[in-house]
XYZ file of C-alpha atoms in Angstrom:
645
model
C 48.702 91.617 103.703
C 50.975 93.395 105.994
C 53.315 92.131 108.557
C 55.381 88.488 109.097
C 52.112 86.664 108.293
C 53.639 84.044 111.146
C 56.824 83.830 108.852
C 60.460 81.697 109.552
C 62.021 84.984 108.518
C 62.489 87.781 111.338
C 61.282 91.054 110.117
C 60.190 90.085 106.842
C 57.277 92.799 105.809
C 55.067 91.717 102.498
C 53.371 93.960 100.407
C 49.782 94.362 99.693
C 49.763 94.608 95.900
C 50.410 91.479 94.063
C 53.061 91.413 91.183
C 51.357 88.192 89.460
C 48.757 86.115 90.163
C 48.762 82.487 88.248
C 46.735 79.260 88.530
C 48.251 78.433 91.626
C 50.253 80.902 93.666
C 50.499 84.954 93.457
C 53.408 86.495 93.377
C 54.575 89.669 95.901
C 57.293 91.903 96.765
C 59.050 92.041 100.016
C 61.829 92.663 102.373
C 63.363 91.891 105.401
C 64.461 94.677 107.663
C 66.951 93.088 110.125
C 69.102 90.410 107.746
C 69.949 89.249 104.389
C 70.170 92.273 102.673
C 72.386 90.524 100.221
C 68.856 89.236 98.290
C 69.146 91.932 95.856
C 70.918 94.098 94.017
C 69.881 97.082 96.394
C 70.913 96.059 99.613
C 67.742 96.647 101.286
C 66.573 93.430 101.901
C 64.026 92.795 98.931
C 63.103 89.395 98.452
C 60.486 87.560 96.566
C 57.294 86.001 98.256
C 54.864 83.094 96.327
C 51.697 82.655 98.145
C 50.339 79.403 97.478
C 46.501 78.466 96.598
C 45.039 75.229 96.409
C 45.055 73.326 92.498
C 42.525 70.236 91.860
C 44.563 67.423 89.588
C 45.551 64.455 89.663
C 49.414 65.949 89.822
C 48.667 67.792 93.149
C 47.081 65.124 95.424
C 49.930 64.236 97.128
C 51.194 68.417 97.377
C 50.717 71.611 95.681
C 52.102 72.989 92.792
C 53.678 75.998 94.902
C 54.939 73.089 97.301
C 56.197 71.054 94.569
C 58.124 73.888 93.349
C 59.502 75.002 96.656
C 60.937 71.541 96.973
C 62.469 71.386 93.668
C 64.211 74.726 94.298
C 65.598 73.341 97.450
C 67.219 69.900 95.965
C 69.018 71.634 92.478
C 70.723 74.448 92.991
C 72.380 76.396 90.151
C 73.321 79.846 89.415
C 70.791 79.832 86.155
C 67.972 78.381 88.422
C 65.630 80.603 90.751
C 67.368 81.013 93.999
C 65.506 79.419 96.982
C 65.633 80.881 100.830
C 62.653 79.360 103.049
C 59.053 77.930 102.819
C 57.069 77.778 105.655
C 53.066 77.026 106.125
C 50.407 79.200 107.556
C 47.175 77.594 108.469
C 46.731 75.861 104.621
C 48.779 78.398 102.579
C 52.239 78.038 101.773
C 54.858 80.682 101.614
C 58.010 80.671 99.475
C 60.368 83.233 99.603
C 63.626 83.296 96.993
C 65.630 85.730 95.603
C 64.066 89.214 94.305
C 63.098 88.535 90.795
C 60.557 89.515 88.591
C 58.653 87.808 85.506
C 60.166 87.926 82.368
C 57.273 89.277 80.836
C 57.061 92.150 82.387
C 60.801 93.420 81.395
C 61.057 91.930 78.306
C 60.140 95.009 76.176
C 63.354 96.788 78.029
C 65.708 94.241 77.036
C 68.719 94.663 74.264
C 69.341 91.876 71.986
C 72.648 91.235 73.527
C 70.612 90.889 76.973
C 68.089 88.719 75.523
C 71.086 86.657 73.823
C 72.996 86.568 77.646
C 69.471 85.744 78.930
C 68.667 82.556 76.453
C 72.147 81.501 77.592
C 71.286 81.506 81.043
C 68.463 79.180 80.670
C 69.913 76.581 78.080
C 72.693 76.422 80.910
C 69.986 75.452 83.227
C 68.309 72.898 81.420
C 71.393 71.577 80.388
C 72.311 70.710 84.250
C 68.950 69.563 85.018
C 68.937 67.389 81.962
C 72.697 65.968 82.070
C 73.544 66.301 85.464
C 70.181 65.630 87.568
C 68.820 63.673 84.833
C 65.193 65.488 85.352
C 62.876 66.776 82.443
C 61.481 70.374 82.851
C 58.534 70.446 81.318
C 57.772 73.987 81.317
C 60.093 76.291 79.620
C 57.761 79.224 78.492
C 58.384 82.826 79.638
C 55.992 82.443 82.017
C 58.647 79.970 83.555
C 61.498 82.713 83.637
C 62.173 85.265 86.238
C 64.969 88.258 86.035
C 66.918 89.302 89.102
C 67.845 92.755 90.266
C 70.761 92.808 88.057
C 69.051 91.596 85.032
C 69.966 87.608 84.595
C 67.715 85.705 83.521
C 67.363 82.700 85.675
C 64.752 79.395 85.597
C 61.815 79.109 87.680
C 58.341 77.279 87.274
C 59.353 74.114 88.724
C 55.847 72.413 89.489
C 56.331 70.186 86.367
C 59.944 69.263 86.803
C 60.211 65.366 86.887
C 62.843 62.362 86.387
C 63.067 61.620 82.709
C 62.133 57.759 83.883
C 58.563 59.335 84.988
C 57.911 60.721 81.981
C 55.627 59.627 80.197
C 52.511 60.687 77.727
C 49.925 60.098 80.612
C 52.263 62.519 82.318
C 52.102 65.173 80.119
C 48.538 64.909 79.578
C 47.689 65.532 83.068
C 50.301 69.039 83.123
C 49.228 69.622 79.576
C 45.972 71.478 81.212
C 48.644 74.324 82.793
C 51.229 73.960 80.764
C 51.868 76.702 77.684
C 49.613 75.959 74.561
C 52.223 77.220 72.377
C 55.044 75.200 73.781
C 53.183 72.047 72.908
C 53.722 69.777 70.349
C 51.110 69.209 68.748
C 51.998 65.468 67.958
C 53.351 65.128 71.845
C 50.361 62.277 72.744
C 51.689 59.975 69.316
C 55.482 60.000 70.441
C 56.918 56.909 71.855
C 60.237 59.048 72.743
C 59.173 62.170 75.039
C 62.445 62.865 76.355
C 62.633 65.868 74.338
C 59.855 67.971 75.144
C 62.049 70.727 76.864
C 63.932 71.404 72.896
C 60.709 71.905 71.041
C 59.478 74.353 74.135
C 63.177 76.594 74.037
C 62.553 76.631 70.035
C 59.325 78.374 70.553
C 61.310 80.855 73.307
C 63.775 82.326 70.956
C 60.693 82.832 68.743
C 58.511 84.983 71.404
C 61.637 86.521 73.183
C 62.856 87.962 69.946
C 59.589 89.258 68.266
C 59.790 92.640 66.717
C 63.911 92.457 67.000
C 65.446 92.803 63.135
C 68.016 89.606 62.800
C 70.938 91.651 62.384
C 70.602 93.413 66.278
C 72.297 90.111 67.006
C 75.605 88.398 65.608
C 74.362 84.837 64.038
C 70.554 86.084 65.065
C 69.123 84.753 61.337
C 71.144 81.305 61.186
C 70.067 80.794 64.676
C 66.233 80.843 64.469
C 66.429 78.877 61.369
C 68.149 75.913 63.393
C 65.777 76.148 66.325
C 62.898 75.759 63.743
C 64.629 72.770 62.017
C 66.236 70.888 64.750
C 64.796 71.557 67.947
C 61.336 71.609 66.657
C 61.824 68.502 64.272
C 58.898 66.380 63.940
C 60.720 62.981 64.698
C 62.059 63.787 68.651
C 65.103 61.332 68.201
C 65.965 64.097 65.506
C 66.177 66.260 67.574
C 69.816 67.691 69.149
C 70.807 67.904 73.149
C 70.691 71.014 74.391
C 74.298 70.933 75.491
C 75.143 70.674 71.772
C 72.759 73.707 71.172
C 75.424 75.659 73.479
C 78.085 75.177 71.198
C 76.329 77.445 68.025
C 78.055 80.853 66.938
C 75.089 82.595 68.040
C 76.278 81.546 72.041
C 80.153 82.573 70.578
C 80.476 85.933 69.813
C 82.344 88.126 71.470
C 80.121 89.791 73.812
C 78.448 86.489 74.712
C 82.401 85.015 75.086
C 83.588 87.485 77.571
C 80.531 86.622 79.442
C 81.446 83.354 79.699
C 84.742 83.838 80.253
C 83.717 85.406 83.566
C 81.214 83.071 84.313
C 83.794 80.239 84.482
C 87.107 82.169 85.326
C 87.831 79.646 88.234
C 88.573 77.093 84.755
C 90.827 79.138 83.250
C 94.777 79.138 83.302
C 97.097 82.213 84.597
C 97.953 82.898 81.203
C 94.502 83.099 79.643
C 93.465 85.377 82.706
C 95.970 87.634 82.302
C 95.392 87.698 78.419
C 91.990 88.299 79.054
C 91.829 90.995 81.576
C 94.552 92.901 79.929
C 92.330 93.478 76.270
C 88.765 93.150 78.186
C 87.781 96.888 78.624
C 88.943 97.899 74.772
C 86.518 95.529 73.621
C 83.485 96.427 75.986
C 84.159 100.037 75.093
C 82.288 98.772 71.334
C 79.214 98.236 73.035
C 75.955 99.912 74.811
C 77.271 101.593 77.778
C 74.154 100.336 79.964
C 74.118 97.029 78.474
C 77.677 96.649 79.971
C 76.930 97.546 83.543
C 73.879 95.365 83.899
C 75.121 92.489 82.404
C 78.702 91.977 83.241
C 79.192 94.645 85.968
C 78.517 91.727 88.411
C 80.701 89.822 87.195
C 83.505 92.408 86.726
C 83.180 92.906 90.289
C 82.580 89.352 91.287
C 84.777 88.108 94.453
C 87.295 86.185 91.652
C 87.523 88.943 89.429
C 88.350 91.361 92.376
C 91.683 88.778 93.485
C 93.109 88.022 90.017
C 96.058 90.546 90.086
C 95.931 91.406 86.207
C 92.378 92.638 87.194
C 92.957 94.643 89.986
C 95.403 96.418 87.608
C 93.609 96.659 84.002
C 90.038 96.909 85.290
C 89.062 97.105 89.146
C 90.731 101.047 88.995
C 88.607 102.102 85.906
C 85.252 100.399 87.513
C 85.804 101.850 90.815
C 86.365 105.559 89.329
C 82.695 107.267 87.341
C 83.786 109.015 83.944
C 85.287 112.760 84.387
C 85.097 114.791 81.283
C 87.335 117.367 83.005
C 90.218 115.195 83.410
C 93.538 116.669 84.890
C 97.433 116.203 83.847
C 97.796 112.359 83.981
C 94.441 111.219 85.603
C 93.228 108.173 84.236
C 89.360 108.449 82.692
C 86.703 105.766 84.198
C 84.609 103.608 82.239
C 81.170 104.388 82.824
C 79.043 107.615 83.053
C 78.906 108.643 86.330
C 74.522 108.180 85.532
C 75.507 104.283 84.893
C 77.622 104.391 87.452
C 75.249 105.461 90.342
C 72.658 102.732 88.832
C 74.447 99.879 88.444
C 78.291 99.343 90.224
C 77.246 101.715 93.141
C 74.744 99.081 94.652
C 77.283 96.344 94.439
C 79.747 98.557 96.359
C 77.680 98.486 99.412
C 77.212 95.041 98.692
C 81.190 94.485 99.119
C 81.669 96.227 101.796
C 79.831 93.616 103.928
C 82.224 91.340 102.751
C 84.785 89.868 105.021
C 87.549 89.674 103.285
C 90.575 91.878 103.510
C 92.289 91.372 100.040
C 88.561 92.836 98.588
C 88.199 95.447 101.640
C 92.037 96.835 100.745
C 91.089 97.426 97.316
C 87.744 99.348 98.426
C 89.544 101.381 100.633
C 92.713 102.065 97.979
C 90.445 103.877 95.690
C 87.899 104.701 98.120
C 88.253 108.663 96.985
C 87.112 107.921 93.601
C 83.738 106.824 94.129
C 82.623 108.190 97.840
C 81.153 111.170 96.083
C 78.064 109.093 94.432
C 77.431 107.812 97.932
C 74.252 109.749 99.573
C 74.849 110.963 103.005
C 71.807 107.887 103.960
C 74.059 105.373 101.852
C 76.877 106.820 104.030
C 75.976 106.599 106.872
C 73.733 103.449 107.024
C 75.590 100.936 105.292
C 79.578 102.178 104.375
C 80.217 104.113 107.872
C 79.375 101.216 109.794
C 81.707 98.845 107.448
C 84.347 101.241 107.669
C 84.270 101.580 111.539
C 83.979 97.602 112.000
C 87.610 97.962 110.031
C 89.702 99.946 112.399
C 89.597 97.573 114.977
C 90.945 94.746 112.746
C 94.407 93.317 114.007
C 95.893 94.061 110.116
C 97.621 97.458 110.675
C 97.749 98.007 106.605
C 93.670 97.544 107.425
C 93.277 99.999 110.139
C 95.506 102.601 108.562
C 93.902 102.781 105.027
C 90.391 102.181 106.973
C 91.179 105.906 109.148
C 92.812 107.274 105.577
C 88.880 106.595 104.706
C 87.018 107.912 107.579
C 89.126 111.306 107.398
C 87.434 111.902 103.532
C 84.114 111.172 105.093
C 84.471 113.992 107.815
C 84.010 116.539 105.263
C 80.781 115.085 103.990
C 78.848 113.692 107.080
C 80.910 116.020 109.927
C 83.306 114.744 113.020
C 80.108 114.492 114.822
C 78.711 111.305 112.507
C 82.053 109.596 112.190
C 83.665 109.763 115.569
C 80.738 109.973 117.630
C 80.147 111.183 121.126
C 80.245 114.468 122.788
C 83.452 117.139 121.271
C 84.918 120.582 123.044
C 86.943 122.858 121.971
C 90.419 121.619 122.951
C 92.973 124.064 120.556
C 92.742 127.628 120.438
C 94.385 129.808 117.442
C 97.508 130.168 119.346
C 98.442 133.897 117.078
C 99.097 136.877 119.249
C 96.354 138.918 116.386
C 94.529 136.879 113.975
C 94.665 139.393 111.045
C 98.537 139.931 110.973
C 99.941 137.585 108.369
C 101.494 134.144 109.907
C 104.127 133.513 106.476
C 106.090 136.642 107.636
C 106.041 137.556 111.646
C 108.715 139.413 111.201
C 106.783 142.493 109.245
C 104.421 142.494 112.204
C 104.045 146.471 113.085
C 102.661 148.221 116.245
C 100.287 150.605 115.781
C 98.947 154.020 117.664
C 95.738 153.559 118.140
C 93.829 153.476 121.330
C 93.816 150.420 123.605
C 90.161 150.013 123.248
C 90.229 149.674 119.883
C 92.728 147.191 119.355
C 91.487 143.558 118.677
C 94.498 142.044 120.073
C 93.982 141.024 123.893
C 97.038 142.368 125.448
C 98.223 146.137 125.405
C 100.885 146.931 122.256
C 103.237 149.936 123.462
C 104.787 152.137 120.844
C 107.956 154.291 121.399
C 108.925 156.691 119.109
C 112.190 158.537 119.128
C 110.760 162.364 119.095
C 107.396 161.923 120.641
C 106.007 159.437 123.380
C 102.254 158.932 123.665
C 100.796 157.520 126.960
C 97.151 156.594 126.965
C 95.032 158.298 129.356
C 95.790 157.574 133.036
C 92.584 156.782 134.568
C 92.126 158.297 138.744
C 92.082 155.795 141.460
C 89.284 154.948 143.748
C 87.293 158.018 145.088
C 89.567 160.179 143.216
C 88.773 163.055 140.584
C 90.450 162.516 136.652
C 90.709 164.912 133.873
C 88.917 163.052 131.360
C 90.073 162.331 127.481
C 92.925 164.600 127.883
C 96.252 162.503 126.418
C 99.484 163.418 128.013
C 102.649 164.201 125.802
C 105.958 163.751 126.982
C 108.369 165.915 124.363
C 111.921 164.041 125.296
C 113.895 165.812 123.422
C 113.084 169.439 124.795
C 112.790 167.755 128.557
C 116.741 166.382 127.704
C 118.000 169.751 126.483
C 116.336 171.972 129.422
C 117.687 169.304 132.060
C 121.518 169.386 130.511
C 121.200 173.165 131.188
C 120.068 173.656 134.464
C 122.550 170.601 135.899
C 125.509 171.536 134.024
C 127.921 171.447 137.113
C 126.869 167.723 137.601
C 128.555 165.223 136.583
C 126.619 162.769 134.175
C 127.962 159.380 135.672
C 127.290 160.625 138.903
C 123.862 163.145 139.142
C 120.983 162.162 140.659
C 118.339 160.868 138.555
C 114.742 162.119 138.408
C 111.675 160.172 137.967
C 111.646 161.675 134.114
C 114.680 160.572 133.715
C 113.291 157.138 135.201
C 110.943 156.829 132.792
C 112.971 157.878 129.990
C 115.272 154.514 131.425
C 113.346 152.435 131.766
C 109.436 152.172 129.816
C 106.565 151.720 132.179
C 105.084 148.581 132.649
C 102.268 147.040 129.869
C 99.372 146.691 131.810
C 96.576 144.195 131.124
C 93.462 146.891 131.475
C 94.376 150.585 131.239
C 91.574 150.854 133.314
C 93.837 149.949 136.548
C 97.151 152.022 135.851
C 98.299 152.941 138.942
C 97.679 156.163 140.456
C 101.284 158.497 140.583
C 100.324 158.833 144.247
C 100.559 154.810 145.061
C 104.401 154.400 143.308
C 106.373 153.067 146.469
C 109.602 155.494 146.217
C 111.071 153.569 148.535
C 110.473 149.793 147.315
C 113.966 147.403 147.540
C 113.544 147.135 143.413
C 113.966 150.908 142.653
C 117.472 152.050 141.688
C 119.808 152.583 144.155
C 120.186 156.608 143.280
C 116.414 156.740 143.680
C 116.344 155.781 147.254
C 114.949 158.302 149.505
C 114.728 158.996 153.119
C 110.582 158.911 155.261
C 111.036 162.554 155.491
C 111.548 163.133 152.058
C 109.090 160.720 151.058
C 106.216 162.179 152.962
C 107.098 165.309 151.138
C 106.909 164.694 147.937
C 103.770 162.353 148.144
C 102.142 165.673 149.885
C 103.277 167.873 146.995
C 101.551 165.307 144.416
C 98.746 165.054 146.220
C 98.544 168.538 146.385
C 99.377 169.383 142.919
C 97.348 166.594 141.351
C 94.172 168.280 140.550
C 95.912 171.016 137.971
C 98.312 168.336 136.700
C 98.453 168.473 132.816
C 101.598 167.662 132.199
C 103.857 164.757 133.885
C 106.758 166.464 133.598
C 105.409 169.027 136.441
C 105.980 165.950 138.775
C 109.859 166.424 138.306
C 111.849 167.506 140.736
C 113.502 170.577 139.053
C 109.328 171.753 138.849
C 108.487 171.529 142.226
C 107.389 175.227 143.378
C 109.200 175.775 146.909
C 108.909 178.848 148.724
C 112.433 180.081 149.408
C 110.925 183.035 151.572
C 111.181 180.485 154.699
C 114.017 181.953 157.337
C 116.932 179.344 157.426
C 119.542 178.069 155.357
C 119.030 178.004 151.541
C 116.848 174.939 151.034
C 118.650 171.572 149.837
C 116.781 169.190 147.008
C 119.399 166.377 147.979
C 120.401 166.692 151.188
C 119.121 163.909 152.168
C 119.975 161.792 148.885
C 123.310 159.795 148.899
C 124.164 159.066 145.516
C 125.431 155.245 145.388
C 126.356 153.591 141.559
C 125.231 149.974 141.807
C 124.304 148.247 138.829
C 120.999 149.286 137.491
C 118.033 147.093 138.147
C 114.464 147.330 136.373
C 111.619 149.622 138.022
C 109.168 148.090 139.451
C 105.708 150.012 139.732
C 103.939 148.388 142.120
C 99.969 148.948 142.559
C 97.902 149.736 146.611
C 96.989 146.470 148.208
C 94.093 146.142 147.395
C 94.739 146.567 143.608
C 98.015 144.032 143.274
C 97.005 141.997 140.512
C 97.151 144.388 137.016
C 101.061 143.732 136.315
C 101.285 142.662 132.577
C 102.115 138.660 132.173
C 103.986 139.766 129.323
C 106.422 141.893 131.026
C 107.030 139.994 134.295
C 109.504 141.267 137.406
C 110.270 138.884 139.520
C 110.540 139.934 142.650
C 111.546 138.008 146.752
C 107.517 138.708 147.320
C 106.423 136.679 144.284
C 108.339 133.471 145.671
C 108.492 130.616 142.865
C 104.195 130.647 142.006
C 105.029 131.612 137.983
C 102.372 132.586 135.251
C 99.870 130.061 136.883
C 97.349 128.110 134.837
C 94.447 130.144 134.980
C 95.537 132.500 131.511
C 92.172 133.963 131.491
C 92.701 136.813 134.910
């Protein structure tokens, strides 16, 4: 019996198998996908479903017993009494859907005696309001009658019976007695004048059945109890026999488990004073009983909407609830109260259950200790039901709200990615910004160049080393068309270059001799390129560029010279230093005049400017952006944006 079977309730989806099947309606499991997933403890929508049949009787000619029920749901309401959410008709069955519960009978074998104690108070509470406050007669108390919610309270169903006390009457009861539990009967019932009490002798025989195979002792006041049920509720005379408020007031509904209970239950009745007694000594005296006991019962109610606004609580007990017990506790860190197992069955579920609350003093203290408790989450639970809540937050108008709501989101990155929580489409925006990612960023300063060849340095850019004895110059690759002596590094030894040049230019003055394009170098360090495989070719330097030194500047004649010389010489080159003036092999056999290295050089002593090595046309590009020259070519265009040629 798949699908919405015509159903009021959008996207509600039945089950096949039946969880009871009475007299008159059978009993199945259900939820609904698109709304109220607040039904049941876990937040996925479960809800009960009664299919009604058809009864014969003279009680059911005017509507069925499921209909009867349904309607009897609707008009009392109470937090002891079966919750009711829609009936609707199908052809000539009747649907009821309430609140996921399940019989008593089939959970009764898992309840504690403190459960089954905080369970019989439950349903005396009922029939108490039914009885004083509604003035109607239930007829039926049996635990056939009693359901259990998600969260294990017991609460009051069966309603088919339930009639003014005026209407009741023997004929009454005969008619119901055919349904009605054999047990729960008195057997005298048909010979009383008075049958106002039927509903005392039937709870009598409850705390018999509900307790079977429990010792007395499990149970504060257990013994006395049962002995009072058996001599006043079941008394043979009914005037005998007490109201059922009065039954509330016996030590066995007083001790102090059953007390805090209450307390809780009716904390909107109690003074400032008594709250803030009570929350300050609660957890000390739940830490003296069952651990699971504890967190079905009262973790509800410890988490309950009042609970969560009293201040005293959200000092004394909302931050050990929130937080699962750490055996490994660090320096100061307060422990939690229950075991993180307990924790994940049991206060997790109500979690997601508060954060569909709208309510911002309850949402602030979710998202305060938010960190202690994400971690029992699933990455499902995450991301269905919390992520959503927590994204509906940040666009609040309460700053405070927003800000703690993004605190949130930032711990959930970690566990579900940027790609869940933010959404959409990400780039890469920021690079790692360090000139070489395995130097060490806490001290720049010990950052050390190293020898080793271009190609096998990670770093992008070129790293030039000087060295006060010895100079080494990567390979100088040929230009275009041209022949190279390959792998051959050239050495420049500065110190013996320096000595041999003071010798054979001793009649110079220093201020005032003409400097060499060694001596250039040795002035000025060549330019870093970007790729050592477009160093310029020796043969494309411009000798007579306006950015040379003044004392370098040489006349066309000379120029043409000394590029023929190079171009000449270039093919047994091995060392640079052959390129020097004082090297140049001139034949001095020529008729004429003795020949004249500087006749056509006029010395001039200008301030010294920075060399400029400038690459052919087509090849103007490979200047380092690290060691810029500006130049009157270059105008005002800067680095550019494109970092990346």
């Amino acid at each position: 019996m798949m699908g919405n079977e015509g159903s009021q309730l959008s996207g509600l989806e039945i089950e096949e198998k039946a969880v009871e099947i009475t007299d008159f309606w059978s009993h199945y499991q259900a939820t609904i996908n698109d709304s109220c997933r607040y039904f049941s403890l876990k937040s996925d929508g479960s809800v009960s479903v009664f299919k009604g049949e058809a009864a014969v009787g003279p009680l059911w000619s005017v509507s069925t017993p499921l209909e009867k029920s349904s309607n009897n749901l609707l008009k009392y309401r109470h937090p002891c009494i079966v919750r009711y959410i829609s009936a609707w008709q199908q052809r000539s069955t009747l649907y009821l859907a309430t609140e996921y519960i399940q019989p008593l009978s089939h959970v009764l074998k898992l309840q504690t005696p403190l459960q089954i104690c905080i369970g019989l108070n439950n349903i005396l509470r009922a029939l108490v309001f039914l009885h004083d406050q509604a003035g109607m007669s239930h007829n039926n108390v049996s635990l056939s009658a009693i359901y259990v919610t998600g969260d294990g309270q017991w609460k009051l169903g069966g309603m088919q019976y339930l009639c003014p006390f005026r209407e009741l009457t023997s004929a009454y009861l005969k008619h119901a007695r055919i349904h009605r539990y054999d047990k729960a009967i008195d057997p005298n019932e048909d010979s009383y004048e008075l049958t106002s009490k039927v509903d005392q002798y039937a709870f009598a025989v409850l705390v018999d059945d509900v307790f079977k195979g429990h010792k007395d002792d499990e149970v504060p006041h257990l013994k006395e109890f049962k002995k009072y049920c058996s001599s006043k509720l079941q008394h043979q005379d009914p005037e005998s026999r007490p109201k059922l408020s009065e039954v509330l007031q016996h030590d066995f509904f007083s001790h102090e488990f059953i007390s805090i209970y209450k307390f809780l239950n009716f904390l909107p009745l109690k003074s400032e004073e008594e709250k803030c007694q009570f929350f300050s000594n609660i957890l000390n005296s739940l830490k003296h009983y069952d651990e699971e006991t504890v967190a079905k019962q009262l973790s509800g109610l410890l988490l309950s909407r009042l609970t969560m606004l009293d201040n005293t609580a959200r000092k004394d007990v909302i931050p050990f609830i929130f937080k699962p017990k750490n055996e490994r506790l660090q320096n100061g860190e307060q422990p939690g109260f229950f075991t993180l197992t307990t924790f994940k069955e049991h206060v997790k579920p109500r979690l997601v259950q508060l954060f569909g609350v709208r309510d911002s003093q309850i949402r602030m203290l979710l998202l305060t200790h938010f960190s202690k408790y994400v971690h029992v989450f699933s990455h499902e639970e995450l991301c269905q039901h919390v992520l959503p809540e927590l994204l509906i937050g940040i666009k609040d108008t309460d700053d405070n709200l927003v800000a703690a709501t993004l605190i949130c989101l930032s711990e959930l990155v970690p566990i579900l990615g940027a790609d869940t929580v933010i959404g959409g489409k990400r780039s890469k925006l920021f690079t790692d910004g360090r000139p070489n990612s395995k130097l060490s960023i806490e001290k720049p300063q010990e950052i050390v160049f190293t020898t080793k060849p271009l190609q096998d340095l990670p770093c992008s850019e070129e790293i030039f080393h000087h060295d006060d004895s010895v100079m080494t110059l990567n390979e100088r690759p040929s230009p275009v068309g041209g022949e190279s002596i390959d792998n051959e590094p050239i050495l420049l030894n500065k110190n013996i270059s320096r000595a041999e040049s003071e010798d054979d230019w001793s009649d110079w003055d220093n201020s005032n001799r003409q400097l060499t394009l060694r001596d250039t170098e040795e002035l000025n360090q060549p330019d870093i390129f970007q790729d050592h495989q477009l160093q310029p070719p020796i043969e494309n330097i411009d000798l007579n560029n306006d950015l040379l030194r003044p004392e370098l500047k040489i006349n066309p004649v000379s120029r043409i010279q000394l590029q023929k010389a190079a171009i000449e010489a270039k093919r047994n080159i091995v060392d640079i230093s052959e390129l020097d003036i004082k090297n140049q092999k001139i034949d001095l056999t020529k008729k004429g005049d003795d020949f004249d290295f500087f006749a056509d050089m006029t010395p001039v002593i200008e301030k010294p400017t920075i060399i400029n090595v400038l690459q052919s046309e087509e090849q103007q590009t490979f200047s380092s952006k690290l060691n810029f020259v500006p130049s009157d070519e270059l105008g005002d265009e800067g680095w550019g944006d494109n970092w990346n040629e």
